[in-house]
Short mmCIF file of C-alpha atoms in Angstrom, two decimals:
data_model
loop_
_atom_site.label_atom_id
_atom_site.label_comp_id
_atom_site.label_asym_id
_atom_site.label_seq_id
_atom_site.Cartn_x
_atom_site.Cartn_y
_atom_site.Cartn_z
CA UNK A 1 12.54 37.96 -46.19
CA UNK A 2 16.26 38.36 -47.78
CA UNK A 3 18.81 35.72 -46.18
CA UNK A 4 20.71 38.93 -44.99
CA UNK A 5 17.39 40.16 -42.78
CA UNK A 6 16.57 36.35 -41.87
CA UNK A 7 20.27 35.82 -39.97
CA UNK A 8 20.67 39.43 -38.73
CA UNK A 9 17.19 38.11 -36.76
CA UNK A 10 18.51 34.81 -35.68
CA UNK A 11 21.59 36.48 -34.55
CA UNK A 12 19.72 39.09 -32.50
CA UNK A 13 17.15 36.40 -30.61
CA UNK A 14 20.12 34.07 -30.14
CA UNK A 15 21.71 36.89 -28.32
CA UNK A 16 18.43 37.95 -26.53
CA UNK A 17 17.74 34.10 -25.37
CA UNK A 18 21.33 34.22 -24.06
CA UNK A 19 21.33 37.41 -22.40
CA UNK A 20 17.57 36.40 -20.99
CA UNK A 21 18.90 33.26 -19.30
CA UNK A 22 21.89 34.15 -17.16
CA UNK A 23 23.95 31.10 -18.37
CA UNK A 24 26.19 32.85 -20.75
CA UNK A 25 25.98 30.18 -23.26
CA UNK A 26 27.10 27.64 -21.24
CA UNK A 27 25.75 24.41 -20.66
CA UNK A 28 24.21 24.45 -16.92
CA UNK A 29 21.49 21.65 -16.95
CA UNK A 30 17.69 22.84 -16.13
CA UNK A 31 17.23 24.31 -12.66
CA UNK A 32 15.03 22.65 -10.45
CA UNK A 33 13.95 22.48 -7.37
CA UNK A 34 15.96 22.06 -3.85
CA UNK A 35 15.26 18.06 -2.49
CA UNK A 36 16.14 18.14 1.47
CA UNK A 37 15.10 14.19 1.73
CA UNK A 38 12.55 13.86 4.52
CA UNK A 39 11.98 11.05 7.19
CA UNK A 40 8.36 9.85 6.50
CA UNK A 41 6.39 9.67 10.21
CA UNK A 42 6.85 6.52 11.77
CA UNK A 43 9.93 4.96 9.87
CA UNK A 44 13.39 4.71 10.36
CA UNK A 45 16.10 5.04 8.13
CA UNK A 46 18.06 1.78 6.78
CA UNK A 47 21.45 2.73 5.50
CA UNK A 48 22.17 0.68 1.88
CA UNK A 49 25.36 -1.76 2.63
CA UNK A 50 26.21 -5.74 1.70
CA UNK A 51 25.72 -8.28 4.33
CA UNK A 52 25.25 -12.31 4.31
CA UNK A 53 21.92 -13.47 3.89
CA UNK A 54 20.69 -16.90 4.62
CA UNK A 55 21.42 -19.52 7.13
CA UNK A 56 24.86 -18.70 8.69
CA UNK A 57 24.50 -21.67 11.78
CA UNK A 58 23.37 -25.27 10.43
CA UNK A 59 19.96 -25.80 8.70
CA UNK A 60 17.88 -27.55 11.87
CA UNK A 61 15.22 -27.98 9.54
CA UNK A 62 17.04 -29.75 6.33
CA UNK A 63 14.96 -26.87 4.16
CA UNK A 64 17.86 -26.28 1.93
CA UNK A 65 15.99 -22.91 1.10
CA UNK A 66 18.57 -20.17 2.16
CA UNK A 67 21.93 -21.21 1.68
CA UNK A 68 24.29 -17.98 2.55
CA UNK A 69 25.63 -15.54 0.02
CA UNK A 70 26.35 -12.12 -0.35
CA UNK A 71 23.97 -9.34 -1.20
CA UNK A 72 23.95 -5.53 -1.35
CA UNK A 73 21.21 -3.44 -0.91
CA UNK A 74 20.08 0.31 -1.37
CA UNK A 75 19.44 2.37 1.30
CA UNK A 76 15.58 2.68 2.56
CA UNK A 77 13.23 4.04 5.09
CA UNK A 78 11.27 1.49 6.94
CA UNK A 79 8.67 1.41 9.49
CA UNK A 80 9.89 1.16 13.07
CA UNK A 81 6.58 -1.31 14.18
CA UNK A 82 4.39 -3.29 12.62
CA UNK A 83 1.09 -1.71 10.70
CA UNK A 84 -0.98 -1.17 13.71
CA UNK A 85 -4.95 -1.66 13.99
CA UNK A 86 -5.08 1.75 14.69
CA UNK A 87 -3.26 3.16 11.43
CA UNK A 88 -4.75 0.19 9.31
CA UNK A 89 -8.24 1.53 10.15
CA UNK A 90 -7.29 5.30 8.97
CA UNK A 91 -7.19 3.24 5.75
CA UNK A 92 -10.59 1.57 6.50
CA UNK A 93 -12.44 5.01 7.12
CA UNK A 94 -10.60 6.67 4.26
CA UNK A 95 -12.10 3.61 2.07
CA UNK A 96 -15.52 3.89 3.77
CA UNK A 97 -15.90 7.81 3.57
CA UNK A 98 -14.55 7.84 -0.22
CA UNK A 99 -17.35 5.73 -0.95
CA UNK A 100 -19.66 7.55 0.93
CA UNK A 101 -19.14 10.61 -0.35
CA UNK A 102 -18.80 9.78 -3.60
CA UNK A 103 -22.77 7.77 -3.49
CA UNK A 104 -23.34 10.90 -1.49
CA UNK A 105 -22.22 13.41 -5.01
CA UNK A 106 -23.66 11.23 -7.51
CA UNK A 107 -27.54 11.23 -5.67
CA UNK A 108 -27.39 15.20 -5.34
CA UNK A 109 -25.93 15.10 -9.08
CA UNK A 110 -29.21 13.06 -10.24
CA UNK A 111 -31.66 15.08 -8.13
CA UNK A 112 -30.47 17.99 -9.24
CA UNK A 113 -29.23 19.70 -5.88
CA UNK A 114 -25.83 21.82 -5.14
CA UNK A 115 -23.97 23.11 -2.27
CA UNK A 116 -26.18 25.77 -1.48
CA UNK A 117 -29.53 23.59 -1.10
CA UNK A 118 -28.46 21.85 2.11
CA UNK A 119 -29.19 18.56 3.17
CA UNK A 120 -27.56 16.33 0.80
CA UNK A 121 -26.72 18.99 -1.64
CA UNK A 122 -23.91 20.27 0.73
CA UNK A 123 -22.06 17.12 -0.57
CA UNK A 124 -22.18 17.54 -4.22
CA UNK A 125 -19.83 17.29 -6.88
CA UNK A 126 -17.13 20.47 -6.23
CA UNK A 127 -17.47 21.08 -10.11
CA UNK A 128 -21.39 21.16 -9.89
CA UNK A 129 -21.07 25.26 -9.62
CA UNK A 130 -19.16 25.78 -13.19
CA UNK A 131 -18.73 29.62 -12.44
CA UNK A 132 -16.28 28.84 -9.87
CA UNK A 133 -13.83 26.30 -11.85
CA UNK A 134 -10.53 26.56 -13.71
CA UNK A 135 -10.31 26.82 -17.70
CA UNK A 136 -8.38 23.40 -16.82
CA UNK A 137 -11.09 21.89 -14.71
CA UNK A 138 -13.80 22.94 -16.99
CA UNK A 139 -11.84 21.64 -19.95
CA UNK A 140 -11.55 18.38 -18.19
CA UNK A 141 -15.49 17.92 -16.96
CA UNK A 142 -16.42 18.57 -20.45
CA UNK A 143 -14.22 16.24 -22.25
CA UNK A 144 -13.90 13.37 -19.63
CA UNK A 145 -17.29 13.29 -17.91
CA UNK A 146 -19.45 10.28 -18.18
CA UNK A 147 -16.14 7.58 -18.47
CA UNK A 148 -15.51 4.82 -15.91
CA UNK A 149 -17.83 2.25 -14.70
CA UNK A 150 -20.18 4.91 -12.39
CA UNK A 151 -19.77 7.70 -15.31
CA UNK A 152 -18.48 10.25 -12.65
CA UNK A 153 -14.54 9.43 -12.03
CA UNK A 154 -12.55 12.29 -12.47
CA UNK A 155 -15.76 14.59 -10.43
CA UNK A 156 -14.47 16.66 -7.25
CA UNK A 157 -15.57 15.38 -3.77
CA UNK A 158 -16.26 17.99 -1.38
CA UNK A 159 -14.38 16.84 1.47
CA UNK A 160 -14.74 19.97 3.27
CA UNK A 161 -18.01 18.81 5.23
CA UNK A 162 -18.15 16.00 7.62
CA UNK A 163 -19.85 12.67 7.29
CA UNK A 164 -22.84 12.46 9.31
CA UNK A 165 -22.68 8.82 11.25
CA UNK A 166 -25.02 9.10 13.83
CA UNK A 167 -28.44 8.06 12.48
CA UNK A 168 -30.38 11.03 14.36
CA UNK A 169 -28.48 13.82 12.42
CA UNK A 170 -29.43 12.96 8.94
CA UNK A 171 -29.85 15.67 7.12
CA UNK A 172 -32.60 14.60 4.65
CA UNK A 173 -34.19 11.10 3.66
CA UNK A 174 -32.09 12.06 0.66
CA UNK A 175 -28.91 10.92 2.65
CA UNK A 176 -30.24 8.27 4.99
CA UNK A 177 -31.14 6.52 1.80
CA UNK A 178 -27.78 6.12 0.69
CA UNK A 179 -26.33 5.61 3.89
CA UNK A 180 -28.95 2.87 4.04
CA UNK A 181 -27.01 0.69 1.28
CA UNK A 182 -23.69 0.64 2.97
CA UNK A 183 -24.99 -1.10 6.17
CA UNK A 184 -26.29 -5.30 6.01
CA UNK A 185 -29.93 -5.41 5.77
CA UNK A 186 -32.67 -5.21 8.61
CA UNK A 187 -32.96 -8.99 8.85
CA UNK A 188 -29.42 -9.78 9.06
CA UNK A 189 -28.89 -7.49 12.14
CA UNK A 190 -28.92 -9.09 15.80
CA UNK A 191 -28.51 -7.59 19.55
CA UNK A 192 -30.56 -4.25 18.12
CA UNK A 193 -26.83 -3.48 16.03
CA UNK A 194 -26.97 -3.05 12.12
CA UNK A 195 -23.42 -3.28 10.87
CA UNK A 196 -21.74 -1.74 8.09
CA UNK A 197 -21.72 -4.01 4.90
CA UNK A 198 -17.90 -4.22 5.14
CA UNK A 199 -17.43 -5.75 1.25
CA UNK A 200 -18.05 -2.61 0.24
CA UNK A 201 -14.97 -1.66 1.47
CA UNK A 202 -13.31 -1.43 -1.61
CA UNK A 203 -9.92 0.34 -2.60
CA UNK A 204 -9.43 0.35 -6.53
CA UNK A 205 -6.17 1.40 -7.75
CA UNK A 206 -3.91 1.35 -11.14
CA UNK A 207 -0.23 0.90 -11.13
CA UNK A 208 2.12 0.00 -13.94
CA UNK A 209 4.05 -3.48 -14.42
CA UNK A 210 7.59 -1.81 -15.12
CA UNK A 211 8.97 -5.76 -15.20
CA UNK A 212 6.32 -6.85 -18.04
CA UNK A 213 6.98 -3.31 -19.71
CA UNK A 214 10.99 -3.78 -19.91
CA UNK A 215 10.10 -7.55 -20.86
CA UNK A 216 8.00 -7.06 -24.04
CA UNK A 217 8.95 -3.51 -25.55
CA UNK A 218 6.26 -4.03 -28.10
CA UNK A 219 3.64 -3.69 -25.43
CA UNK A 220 1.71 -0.27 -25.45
CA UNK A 221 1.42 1.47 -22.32
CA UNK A 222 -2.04 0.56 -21.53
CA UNK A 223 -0.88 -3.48 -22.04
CA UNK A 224 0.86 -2.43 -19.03
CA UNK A 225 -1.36 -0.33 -17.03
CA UNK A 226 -3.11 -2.49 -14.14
CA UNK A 227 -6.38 -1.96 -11.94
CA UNK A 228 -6.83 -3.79 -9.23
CA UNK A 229 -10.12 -3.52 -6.90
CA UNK A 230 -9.49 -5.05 -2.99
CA UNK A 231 -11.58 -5.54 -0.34
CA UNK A 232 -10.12 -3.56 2.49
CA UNK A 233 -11.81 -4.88 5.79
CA UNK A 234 -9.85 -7.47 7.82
CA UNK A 235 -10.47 -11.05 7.70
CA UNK A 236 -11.30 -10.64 11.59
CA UNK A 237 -12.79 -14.67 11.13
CA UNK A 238 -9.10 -15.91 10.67
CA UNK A 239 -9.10 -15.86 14.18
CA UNK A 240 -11.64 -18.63 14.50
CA UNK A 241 -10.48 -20.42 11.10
CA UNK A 242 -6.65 -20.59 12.23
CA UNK A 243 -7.28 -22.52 15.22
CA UNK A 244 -9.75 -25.76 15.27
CA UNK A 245 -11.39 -26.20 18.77
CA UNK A 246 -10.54 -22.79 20.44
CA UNK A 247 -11.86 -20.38 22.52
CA UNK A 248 -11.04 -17.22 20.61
CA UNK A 249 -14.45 -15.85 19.85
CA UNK A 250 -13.54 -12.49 21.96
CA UNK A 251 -10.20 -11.87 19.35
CA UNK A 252 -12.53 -12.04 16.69
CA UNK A 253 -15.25 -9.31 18.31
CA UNK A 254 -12.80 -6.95 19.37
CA UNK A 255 -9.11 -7.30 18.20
CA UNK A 256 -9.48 -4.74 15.12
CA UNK A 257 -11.87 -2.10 16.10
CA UNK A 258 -11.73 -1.67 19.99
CA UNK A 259 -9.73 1.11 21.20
CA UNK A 260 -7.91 -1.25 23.69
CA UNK A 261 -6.32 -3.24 20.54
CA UNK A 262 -5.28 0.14 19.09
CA UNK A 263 -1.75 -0.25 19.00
CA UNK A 264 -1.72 -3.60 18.06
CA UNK A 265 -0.51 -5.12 14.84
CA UNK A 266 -3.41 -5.85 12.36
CA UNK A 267 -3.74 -9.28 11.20
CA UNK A 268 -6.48 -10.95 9.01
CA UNK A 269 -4.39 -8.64 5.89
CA UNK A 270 -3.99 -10.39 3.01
CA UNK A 271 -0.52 -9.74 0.74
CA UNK A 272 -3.00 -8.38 -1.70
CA UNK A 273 -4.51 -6.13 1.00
CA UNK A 274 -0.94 -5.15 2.13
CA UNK A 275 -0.08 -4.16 -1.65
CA UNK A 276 -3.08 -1.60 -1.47
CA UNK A 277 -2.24 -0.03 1.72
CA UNK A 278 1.11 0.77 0.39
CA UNK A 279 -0.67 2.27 -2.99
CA UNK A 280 -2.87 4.95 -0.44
CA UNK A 281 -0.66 5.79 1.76
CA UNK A 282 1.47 7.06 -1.47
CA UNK A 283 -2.00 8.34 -2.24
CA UNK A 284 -2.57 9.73 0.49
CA UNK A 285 0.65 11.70 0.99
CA UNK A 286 1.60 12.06 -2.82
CA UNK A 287 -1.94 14.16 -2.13
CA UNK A 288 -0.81 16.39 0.47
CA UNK A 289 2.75 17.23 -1.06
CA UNK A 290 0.47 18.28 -4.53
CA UNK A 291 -1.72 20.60 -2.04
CA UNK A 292 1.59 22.51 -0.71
CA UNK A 293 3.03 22.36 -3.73
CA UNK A 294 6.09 19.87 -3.10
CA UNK A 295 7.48 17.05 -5.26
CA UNK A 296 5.88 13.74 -4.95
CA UNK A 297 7.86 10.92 -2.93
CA UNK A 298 8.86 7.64 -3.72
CA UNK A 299 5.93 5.20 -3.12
CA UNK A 300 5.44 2.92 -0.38
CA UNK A 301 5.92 -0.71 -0.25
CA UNK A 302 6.30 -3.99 1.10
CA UNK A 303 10.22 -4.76 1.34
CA UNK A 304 11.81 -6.90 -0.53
CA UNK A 305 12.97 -10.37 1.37
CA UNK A 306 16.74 -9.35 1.04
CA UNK A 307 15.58 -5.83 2.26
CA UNK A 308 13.74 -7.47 5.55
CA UNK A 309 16.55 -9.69 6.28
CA UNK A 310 19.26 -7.06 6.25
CA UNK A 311 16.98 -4.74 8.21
CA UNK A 312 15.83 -7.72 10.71
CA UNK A 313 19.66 -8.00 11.32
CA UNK A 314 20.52 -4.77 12.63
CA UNK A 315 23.93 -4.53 11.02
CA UNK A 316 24.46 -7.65 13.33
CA UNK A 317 27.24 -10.07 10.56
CA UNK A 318 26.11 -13.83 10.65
CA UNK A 319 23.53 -13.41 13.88
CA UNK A 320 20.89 -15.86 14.43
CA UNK A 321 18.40 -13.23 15.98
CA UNK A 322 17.76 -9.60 15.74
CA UNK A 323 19.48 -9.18 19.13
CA UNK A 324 22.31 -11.59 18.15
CA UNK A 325 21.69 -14.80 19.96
CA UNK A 326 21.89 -17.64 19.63
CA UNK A 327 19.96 -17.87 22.63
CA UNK A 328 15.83 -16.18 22.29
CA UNK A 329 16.68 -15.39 26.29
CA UNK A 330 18.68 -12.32 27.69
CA UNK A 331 21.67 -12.73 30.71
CA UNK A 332 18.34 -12.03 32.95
CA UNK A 333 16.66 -14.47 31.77
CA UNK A 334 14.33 -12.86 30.08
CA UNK A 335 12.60 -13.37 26.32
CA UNK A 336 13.88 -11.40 23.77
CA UNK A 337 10.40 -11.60 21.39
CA UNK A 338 6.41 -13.13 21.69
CA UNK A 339 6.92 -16.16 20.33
CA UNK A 340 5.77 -19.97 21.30
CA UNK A 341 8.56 -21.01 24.06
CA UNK A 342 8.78 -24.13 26.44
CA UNK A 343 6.72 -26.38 24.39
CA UNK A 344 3.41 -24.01 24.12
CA UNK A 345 3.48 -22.13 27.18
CA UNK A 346 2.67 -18.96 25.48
CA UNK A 347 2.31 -17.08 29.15
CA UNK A 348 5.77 -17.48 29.73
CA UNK A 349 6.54 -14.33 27.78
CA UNK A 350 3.95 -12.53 29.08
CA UNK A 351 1.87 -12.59 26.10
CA UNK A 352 -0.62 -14.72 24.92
CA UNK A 353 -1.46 -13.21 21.84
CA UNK A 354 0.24 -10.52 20.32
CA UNK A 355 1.57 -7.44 21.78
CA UNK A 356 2.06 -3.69 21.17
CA UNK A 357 3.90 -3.46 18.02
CA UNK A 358 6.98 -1.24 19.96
CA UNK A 359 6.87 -3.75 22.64
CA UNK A 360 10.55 -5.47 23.16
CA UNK A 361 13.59 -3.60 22.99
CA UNK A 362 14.25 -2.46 18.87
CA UNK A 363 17.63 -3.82 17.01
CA UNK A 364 20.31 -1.67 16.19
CA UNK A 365 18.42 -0.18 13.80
CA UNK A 366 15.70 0.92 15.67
CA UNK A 367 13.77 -1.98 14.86
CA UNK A 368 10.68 -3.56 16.88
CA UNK A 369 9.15 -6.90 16.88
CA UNK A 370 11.55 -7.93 13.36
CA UNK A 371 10.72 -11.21 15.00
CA UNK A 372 7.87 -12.48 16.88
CA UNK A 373 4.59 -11.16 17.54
CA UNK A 374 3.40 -11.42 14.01
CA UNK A 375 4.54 -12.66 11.30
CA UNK A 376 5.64 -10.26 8.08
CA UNK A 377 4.46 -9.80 4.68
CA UNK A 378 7.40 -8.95 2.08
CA UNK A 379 7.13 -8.79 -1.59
CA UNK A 380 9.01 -11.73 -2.57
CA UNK A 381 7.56 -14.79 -3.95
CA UNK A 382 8.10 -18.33 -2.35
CA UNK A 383 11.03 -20.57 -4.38
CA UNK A 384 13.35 -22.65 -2.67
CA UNK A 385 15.93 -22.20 -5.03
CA UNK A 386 15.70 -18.32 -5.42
CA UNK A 387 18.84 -17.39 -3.24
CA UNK A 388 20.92 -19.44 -6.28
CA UNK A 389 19.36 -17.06 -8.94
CA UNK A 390 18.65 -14.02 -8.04
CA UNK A 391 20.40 -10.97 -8.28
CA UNK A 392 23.43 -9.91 -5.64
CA UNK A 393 22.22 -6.20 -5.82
CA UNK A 394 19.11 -5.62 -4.74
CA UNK A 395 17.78 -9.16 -5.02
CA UNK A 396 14.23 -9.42 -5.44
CA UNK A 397 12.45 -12.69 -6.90
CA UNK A 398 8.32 -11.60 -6.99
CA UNK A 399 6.79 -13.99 -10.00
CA UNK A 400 3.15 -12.63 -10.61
CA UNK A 401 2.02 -16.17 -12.01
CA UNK A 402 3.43 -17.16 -8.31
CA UNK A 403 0.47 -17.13 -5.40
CA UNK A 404 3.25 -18.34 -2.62
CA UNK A 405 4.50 -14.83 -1.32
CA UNK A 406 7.07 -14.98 1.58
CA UNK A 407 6.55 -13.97 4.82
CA UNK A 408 8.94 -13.40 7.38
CA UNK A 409 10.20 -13.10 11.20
CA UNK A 410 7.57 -15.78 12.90
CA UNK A 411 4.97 -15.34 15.46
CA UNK A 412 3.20 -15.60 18.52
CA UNK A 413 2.24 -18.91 17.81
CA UNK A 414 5.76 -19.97 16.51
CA UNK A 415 8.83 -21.67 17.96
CA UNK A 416 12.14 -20.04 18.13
CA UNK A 417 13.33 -21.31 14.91
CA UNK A 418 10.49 -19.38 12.68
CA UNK A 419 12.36 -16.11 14.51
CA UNK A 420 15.53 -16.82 13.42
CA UNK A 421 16.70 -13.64 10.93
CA UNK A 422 17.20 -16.26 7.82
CA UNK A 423 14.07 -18.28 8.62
CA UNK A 424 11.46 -18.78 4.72
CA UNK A 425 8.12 -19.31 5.46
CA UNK A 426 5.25 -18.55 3.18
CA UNK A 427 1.69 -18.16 2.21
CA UNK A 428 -1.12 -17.30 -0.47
CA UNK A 429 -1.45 -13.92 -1.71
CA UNK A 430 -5.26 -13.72 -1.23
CA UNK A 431 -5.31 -15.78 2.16
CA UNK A 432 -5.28 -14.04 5.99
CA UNK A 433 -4.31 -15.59 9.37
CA UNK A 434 -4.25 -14.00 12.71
CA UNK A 435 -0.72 -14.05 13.06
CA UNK A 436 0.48 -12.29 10.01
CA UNK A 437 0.87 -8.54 9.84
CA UNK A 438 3.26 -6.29 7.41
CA UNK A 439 5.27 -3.09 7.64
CA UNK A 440 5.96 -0.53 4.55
CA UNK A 441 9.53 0.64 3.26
CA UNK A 442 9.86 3.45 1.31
CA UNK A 443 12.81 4.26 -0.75
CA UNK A 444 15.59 6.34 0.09
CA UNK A 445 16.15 9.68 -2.10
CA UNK A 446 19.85 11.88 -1.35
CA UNK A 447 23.36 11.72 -0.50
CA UNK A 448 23.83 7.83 -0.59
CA UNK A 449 23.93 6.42 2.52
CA UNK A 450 25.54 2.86 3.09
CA UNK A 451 26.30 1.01 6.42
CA UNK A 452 29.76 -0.33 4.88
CA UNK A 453 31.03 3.13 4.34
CA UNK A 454 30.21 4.70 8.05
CA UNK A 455 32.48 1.67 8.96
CA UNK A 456 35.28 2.17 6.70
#
């Protein structure tokens, strides 16, 4: 081809390409799609805005841990109540059936048997029938099959069939035999009840370490790339453990799985079993926006300590309690939270344990229990002297290497000071007590919203 011929062509697809995209040669950035942020079920949102954090009255307790300073944070959604029993076992099952179904796939896989021999063939592998996949999907068996440590991750569940629970409705030995290994043997059965093996409740999950990434930029991407594996089920012993010479065998029967506890904060939740609630629930709804074709969402997580405090306070400047204070009473003489009062008389607020996680009345921004009843998970790591450090923008002080993770807002079992808004208190990342409990934030995607400018 001449040069004449070769820019007589460019000229004429330049023009095409131009005429073909409507832009007339202008620089208009990429289309994409129309974001109308949404309110995720359940939470509340926290307008961004700078307020003081730390003790504002004098330090009763000479910790010298949360001296006052200013800090600003982003706006967020955040749950109105605590993590209730109720929603924390959704997680459970989800863990449970997963499992379940995915023994259920591999069995009919080995044996042979599809969706159209019955019994436990009606819970094969989606992808077992080849005819009916994608070029993308078949692409994808063929060239991925066989990695991970069962050699099937990556296989379709078919989630479009129940679970069969009740032991008279098995469909074939086929299934009873792998329902068989998720319950504790014969022998270690009592009052004619088998029980599920519970620590094989397990939630695996990857997420990446941006803060090690933007650390070392000579790592590779997998150097980055973490799996965890948790053990989901509540540590429903914590209730005995927590208290020496007590009577509290009927908290540890019933408090997680009885109906009557259902709204209820769960306790016995380690920080590490916090962390992987937050990772499925972004599962679990990342999912559903994929299925109805919608952009992901930001992920859930536990809040940052400067995020609690500032959403414990209401928009309240310098208050000592959620409500204001300084007093844990109202002008009726009433208490504000379920907490420890009057030396240990724990009946005096008309709880002697915890209490429904909307019980109270919320702060100002719509709010309940941000102190009492049980006792929060955040994401922060324990260190005295992190308010001098950190950041005045979205402080956030989480050391990995650091097992001490904050918790925040006190308990039933605590006096009033543990309540107090700017009250540190911490404990392990892998232990659980009966009076600690979490709630998720999400972050906030739009039209920035701050609490200093609706003032202004």
């Amino acid at each position: 081809m001449n040069m004449k011929k070769f820019v007589l062509l460019t000229a004429v697809l330049a023009f095409l390409v131009s005429c073909g995209s409507g832009d007339r040669g202008e620089l208009v950035g990429v289309k994409g799609k129309k974001w109308h942020p949404e309110k995720p079920y359940g939470m509340t949102l926290v307008p961004g805005g700078a307020f003081i954090m730390g003790k504002s009255d004098d330090d009763l307790a000479g910790v010298k841990d949360a001296p006052t300073r200013t800090a600003t944070v982003r706006a967020f959604y955040m749950d109105e109540t605590e993590i209730t029993n109720s929603e924390y076992r959704q997680f459970v099952n989800w863990v449970r059936d997963s499992i379940l179904r995915t023994k259920l796939a591999i069995l009919a896989d080995e044996i042979g048997m599809t969706q159209t021999d019955g019994g436990i063939g009606e819970f094969a592998f989606k992808d077992a029938d080849t005819a009916n996949m994608s070029v993308y999907e078949k692409y994808m068996l063929d060239n991925y099959s066989g990695l991970g440590p069962t050699g099937y991750e990556g296989r379709k569940l078919n989630s479009d069939i129940d679970l069969i629970l009740d032991t008279n409705d098995y469909p074939d030995e086929y299934y009873a035999e792998v329902m068989d290994t998720m319950y504790l043997p014969i022998e270690e059965s009592y009052n004619g009840q088998r029980t599920w093996d519970v620590k094989k409740f397990k939630f695996q999950y990857k997420y990446m370490d941006i803060q090690k990434a933007a650390k070392d930029r000579s790592l590779s991407r997998s150097d980055v790339i973490i799996t965890e594996e948790v053990e989901v089920y509540p540590d429903t012993t914590a209730w005995i453990r927590d208290f020496a010479y007590s009577y509290n065998e009927p908290m540890h029967n019933d408090y997680f799985w009885h109906d009557a506890y259902g709204d209820y904060p769960v306790v016995g939740i380690s920080w590490k079993q916090a962390n992987a609630f937050c990772q499925w629930r972004t599962l679990k709804k990342n999912g559903y926006q994929k299925g109805k074709g919608k952009q992901h969402v930001n992920a859930f997580r536990l809040p940052s300590e400067a995020e609690w405090e500032y959403a414990a306070r209401g928009g309240l400047q310098g208050a000592t309690f959620p409500w204001g204070g300084p007093y844990a009473k109202n002008d009726r003489g009433c208490f504000m939270a379920n907490f420890k009062p009057l030396r240990g008389d724990y009946a005096a607020d008309q709880a002697l344990y915890t209490v429904e996680a909307d019980a109270y009345e919320p702060n100002d921004f719509n709010l309940y229990n941000m102190a009492g009843n049980v006792s929060e998970w955040v994401q922060g790591s324990y260190d005295p002297g992190s308010y001098e450090y950190a950041a005045s923008f979205n402080p956030s002080v989480n050391d990995p290497d650091n097992e001490r993770k904050v918790v925040r807002g006190g308990s039933w079992k605590d006096v009033a000071y543990f309540l107090q808004v700017s009250s540190r208190d911490y404990e392990y990342a892998d232990s659980a007590r009966s009076y600690i409990g979490f709630r998720t934030v999400q972050d906030y995607m739009g039209t920035e919203v701050t609490q200093n400018a609706a003032t202004n």
